[in-house]
Short mmCIF file of C-alpha atoms in Angstrom, two decimals:
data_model
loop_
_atom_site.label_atom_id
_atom_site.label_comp_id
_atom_site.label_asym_id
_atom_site.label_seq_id
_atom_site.Cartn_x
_atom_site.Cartn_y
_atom_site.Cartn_z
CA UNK G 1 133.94 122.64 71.21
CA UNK G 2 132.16 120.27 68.81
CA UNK G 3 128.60 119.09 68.37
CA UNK G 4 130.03 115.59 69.33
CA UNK G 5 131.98 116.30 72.08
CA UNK G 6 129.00 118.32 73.61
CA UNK G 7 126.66 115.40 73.32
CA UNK G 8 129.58 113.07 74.88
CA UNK G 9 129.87 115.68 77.65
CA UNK G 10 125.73 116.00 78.04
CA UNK G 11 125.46 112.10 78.52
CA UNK G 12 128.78 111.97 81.06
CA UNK G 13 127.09 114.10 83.28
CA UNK G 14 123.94 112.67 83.38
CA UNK G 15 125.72 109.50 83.77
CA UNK G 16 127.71 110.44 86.58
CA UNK G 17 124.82 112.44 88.29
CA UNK G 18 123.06 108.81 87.90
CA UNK G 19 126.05 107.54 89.96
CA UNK G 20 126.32 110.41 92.47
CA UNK G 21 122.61 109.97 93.69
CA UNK G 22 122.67 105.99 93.66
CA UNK G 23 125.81 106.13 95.65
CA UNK G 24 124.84 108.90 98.14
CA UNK G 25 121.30 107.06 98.27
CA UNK G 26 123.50 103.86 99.06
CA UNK G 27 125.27 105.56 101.77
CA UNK G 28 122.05 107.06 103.32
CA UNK G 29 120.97 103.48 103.58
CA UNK G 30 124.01 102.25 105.06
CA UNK G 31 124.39 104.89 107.44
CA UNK G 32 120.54 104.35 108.93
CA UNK G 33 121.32 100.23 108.54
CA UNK G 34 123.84 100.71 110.61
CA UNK G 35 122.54 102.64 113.36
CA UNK G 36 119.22 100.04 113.12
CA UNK G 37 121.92 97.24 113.69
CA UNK G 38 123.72 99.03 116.57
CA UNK G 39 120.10 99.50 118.25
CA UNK G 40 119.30 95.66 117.97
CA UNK G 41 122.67 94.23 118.69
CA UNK G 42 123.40 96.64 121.42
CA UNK G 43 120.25 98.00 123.55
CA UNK G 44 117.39 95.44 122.34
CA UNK G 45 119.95 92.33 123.41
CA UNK G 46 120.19 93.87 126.84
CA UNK G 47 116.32 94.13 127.22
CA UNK G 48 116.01 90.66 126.42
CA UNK G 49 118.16 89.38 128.48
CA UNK G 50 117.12 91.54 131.32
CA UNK G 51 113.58 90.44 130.52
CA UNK G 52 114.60 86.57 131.01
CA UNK G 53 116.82 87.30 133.87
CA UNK G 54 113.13 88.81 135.51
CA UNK G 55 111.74 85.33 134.31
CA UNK G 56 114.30 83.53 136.24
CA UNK G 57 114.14 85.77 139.62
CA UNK G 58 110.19 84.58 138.97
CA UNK G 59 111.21 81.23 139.08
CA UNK G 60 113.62 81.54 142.17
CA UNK G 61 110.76 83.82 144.17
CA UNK G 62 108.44 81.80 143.91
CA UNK G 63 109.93 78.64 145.04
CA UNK G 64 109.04 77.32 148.27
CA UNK G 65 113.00 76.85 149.56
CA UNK G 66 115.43 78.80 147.73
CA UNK G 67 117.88 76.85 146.14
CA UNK G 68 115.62 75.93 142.58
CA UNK G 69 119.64 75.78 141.51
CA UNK G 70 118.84 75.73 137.41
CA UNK G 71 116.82 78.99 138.08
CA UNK G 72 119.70 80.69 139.69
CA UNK G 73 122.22 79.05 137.43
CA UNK G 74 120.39 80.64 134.47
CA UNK G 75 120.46 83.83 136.24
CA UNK G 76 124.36 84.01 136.40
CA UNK G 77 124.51 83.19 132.77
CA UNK G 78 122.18 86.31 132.14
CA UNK G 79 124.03 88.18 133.95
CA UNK G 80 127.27 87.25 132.24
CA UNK G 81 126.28 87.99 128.88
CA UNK G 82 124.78 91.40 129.75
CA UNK G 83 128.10 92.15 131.61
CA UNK G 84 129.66 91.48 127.88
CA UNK G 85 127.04 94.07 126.83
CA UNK G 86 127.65 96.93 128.51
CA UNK G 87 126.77 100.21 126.23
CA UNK G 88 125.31 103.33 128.15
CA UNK G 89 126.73 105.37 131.12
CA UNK G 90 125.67 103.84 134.10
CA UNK G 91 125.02 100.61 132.74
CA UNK G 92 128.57 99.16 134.06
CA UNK G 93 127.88 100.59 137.89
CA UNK G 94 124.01 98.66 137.44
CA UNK G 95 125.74 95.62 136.37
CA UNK G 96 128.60 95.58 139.54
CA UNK G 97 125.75 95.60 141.66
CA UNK G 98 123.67 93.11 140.59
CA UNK G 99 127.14 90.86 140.91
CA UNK G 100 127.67 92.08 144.53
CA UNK G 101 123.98 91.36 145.35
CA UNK G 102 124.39 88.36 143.71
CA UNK G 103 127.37 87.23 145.77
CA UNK G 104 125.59 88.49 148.94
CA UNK G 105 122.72 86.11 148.05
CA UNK G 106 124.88 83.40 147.74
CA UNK G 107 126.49 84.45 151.04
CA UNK G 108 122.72 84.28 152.42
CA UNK G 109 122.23 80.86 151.14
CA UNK G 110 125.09 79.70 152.97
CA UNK G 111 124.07 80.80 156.21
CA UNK G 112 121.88 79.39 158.52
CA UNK G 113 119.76 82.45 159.20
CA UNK G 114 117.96 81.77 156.03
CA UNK G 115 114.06 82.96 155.92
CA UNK G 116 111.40 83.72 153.77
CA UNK G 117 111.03 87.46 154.32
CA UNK G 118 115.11 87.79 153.84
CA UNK G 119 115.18 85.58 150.88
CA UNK G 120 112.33 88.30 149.08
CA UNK G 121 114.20 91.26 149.98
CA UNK G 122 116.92 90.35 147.89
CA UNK G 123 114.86 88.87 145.31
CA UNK G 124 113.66 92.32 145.44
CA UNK G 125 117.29 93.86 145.20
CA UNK G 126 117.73 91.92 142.19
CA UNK G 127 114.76 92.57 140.92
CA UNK G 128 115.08 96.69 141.06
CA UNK G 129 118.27 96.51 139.89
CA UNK G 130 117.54 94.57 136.61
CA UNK G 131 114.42 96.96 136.20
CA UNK G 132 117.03 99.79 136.27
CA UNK G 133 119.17 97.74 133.74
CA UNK G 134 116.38 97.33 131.43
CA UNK G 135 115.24 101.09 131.79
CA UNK G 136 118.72 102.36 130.72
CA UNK G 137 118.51 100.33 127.85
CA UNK G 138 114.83 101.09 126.96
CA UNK G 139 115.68 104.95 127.37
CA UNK G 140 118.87 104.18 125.19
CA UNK G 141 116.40 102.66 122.53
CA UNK G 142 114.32 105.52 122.56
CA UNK G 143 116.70 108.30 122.24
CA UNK G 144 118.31 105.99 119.09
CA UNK G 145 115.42 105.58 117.92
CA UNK G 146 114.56 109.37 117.56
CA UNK G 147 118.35 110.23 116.57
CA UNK G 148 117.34 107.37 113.56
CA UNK G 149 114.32 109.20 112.55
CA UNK G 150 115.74 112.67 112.87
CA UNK G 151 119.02 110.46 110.75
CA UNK G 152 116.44 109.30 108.30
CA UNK G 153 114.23 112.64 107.78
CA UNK G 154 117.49 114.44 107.39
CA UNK G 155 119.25 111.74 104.43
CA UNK G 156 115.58 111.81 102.47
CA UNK G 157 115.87 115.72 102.12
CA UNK G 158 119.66 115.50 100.97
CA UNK G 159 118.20 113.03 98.22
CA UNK G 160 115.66 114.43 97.09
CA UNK G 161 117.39 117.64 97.20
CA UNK G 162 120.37 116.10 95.33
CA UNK G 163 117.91 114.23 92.91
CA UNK G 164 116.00 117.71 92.15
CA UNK G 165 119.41 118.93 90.78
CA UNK G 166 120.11 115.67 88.64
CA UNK G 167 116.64 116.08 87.18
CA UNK G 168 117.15 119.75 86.80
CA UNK G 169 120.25 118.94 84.94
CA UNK G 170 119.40 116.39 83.13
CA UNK G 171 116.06 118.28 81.78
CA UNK G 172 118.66 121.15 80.38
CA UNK G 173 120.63 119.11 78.78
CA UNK G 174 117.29 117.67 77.29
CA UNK G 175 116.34 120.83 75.75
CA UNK G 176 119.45 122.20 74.85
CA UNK G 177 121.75 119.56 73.59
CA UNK G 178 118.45 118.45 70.79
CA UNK G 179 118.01 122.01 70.05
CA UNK G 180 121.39 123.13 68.98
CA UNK G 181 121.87 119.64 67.10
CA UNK G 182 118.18 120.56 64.73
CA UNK G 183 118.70 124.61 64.62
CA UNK G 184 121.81 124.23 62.58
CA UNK G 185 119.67 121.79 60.44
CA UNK G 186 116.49 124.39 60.34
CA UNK G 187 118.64 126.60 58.91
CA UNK G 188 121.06 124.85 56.83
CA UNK G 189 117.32 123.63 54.96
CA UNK G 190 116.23 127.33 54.42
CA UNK G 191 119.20 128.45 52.94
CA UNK G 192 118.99 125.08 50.38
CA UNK G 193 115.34 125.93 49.83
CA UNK G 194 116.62 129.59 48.79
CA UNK G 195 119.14 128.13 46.67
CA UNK G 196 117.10 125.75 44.72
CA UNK G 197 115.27 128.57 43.68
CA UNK G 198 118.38 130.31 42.66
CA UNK G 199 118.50 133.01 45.27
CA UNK G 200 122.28 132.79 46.77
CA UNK G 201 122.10 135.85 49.11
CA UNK G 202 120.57 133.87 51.86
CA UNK G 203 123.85 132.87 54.12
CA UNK G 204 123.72 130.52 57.21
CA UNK G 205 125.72 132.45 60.38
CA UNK G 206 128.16 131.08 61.54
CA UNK G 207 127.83 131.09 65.28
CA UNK G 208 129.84 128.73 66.64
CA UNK G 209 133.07 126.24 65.51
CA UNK G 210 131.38 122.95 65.78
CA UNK G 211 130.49 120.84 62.91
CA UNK G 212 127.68 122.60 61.93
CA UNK G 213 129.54 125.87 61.81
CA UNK G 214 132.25 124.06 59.60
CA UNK G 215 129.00 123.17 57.34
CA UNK G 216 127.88 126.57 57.67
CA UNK G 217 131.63 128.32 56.56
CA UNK G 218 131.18 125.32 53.64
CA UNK G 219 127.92 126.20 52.42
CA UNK G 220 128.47 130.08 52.27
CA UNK G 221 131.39 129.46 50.17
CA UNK G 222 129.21 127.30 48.03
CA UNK G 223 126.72 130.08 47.39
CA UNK G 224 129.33 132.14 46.55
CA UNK G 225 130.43 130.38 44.33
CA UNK G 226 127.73 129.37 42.61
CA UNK G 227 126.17 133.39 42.54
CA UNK G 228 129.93 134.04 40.94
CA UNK G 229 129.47 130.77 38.44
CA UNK G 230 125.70 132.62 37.34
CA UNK G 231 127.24 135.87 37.02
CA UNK G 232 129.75 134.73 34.97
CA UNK G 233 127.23 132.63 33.16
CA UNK G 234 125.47 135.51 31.89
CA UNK G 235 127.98 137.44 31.21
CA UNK G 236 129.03 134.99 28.73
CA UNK G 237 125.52 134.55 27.38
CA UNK G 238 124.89 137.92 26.85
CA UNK G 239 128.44 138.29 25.51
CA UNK G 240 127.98 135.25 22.49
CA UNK G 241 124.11 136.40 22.09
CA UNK G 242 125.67 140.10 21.03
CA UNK G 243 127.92 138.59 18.84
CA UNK G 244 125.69 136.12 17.26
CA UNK G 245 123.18 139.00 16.35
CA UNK G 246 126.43 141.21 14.91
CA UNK G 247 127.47 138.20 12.84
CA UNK G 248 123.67 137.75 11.70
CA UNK G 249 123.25 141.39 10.85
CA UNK G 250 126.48 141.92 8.98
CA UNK G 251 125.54 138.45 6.80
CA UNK G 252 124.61 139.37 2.86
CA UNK G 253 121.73 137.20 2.65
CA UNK G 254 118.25 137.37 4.50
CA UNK G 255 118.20 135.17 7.64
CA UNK G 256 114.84 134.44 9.37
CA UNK G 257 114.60 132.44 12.64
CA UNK G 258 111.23 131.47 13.42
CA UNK G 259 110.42 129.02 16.82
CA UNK G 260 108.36 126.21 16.79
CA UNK G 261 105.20 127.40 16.48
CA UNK G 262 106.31 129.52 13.54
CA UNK G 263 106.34 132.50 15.13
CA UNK G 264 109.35 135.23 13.68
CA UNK G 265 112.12 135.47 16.25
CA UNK G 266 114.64 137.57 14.38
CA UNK G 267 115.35 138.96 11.13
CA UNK G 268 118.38 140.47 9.89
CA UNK G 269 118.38 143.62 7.83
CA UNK G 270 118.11 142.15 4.14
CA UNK G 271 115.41 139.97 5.24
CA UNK G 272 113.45 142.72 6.49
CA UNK G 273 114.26 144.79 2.99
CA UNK G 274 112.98 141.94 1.64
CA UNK G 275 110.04 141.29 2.89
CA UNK G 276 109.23 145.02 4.02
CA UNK G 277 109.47 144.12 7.66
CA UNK G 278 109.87 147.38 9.83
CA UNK G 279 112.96 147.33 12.29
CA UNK G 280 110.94 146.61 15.40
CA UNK G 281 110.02 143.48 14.12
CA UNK G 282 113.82 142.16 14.29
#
């Protein structure tokens, strides 16, 4: 696998751990928005309108006569709407009998045996069984309400659990994916620093077949190369220096080779004849 293809891999994966914790984070939400929702629309709404449906057996108590007709009016309507409500176990049987005490109090209004003390017992009916209404719905809220918190502590520990391992991840990547895109460099820089100063025995490993191991494979065959090209180098040197100095020594006349600071480099054997040099001196 290539250097390139690792990096593209490295940054997929943090990208798609990016993606894997927003979207489980997203469903977390949605999952505890929801259950908020079903709280409010169903269990809350049926407090309320139990709460107003208390208001309006207020209003028909504590008439003098009983027939305030709005307040009993408003009552039905209540009723009605909690009947389209209906959520819990029990709630249904609750809301039967307020509608048969209902219809008995409207029975009871159109008799003639009407009195104060009957009218307030079923006021009171009513009454206790909205309060039971309500408290099935206020238990309901409660118990949802835990469930959501239990919900919510439970979706916070998958994420952070889940965003632990991104970060994990992501921190390896960090360190690894830099490090084996520079160590190929750290060395591929020694061995030129060895080569500038013409030592060609210092090969890069090859440890792997990415890019850098294809520059690695290169740059050994370079220094091969180039320790063959200075072998061969001085082989030639040495080989036209020898034959330089045989064609100087077999010459008939004195040579002298002297550098620029006039100091005697070489001196064939009729110079030194010549000039009585001894044989070390050539």
């Amino acid at each position: 696998m290539n250097l390139k293809t690792k990096i593209t891999l490295a940054f997929l994966t943090m990208l798609l751990l990016l993606l894997g914790v927003s979207a489980f984070t997203l469903y977390s939400l949605n999952r505890l928005d929801r259950s908020a929702r079903n709280v409010l629309r169903d269990n809350l709404y049926s407090v309320e309108l139990g709460q107003h449906m208390l208001r309006a057996l207020d209003r028909l108590q504590a008439q003098e006569t009983p027939l305030d007709t709005q307040a009993k009016q408003r009552f039905e309507q209540l009723l009605a709407r909690e009947a389209g409500n209906v959520t819990e176990p029990g709630e249904q049987q609750v809301v039967d009998s307020l509608f048969s005490e209902l219809a008995d109090t409207e029975r009871y209004l159109a008799s003639d045996t009407a009195s104060p003390p009957l009218w307030a017992e079923h006021i009171g009916q009513l009454r206790q069984l909205t309060y039971h209404m309500v408290g099935l719905n206020t238990q309901a809220l409660t118990r949802k309400n835990e469930a959501a918190n239990r919900l919510a502590t439970e979706q916070t520990g998958y994420v952070l659990a889940l965003l632990t391992f991104a970060v994990l991840t992501c921190l390896l990547f960090v360190l690894s994916v830099p490090e084996a895109a520079v160590s190929g460099l750290r060395k591929l820089s020694a061995s030129i620093e060895n080569a500038t100063h013409q030592d060609y025995s210092n090969s890069i490993p090859v440890e792997s077949h990415d890019e850098f191991g294809a520059v690695a494979r290169a740059f050994n065959r370079l220094l091969v190369q180039l320790q063959d090209y200075r072998t061969s180098t001085l082989a030639q040197l040495l080989a036209e220096r020898n034959r330089m100095v045989s064609l100087v020594n077999n010459l008939d006349e004195g040579l002298l080779l002297v550098d620029e600071n006039r100091r005697l480099i070489l001196a064939n054997p009729v110079a030194q004849q010549l000039l009585a040099l001894p044989p070390s001196n050539s």
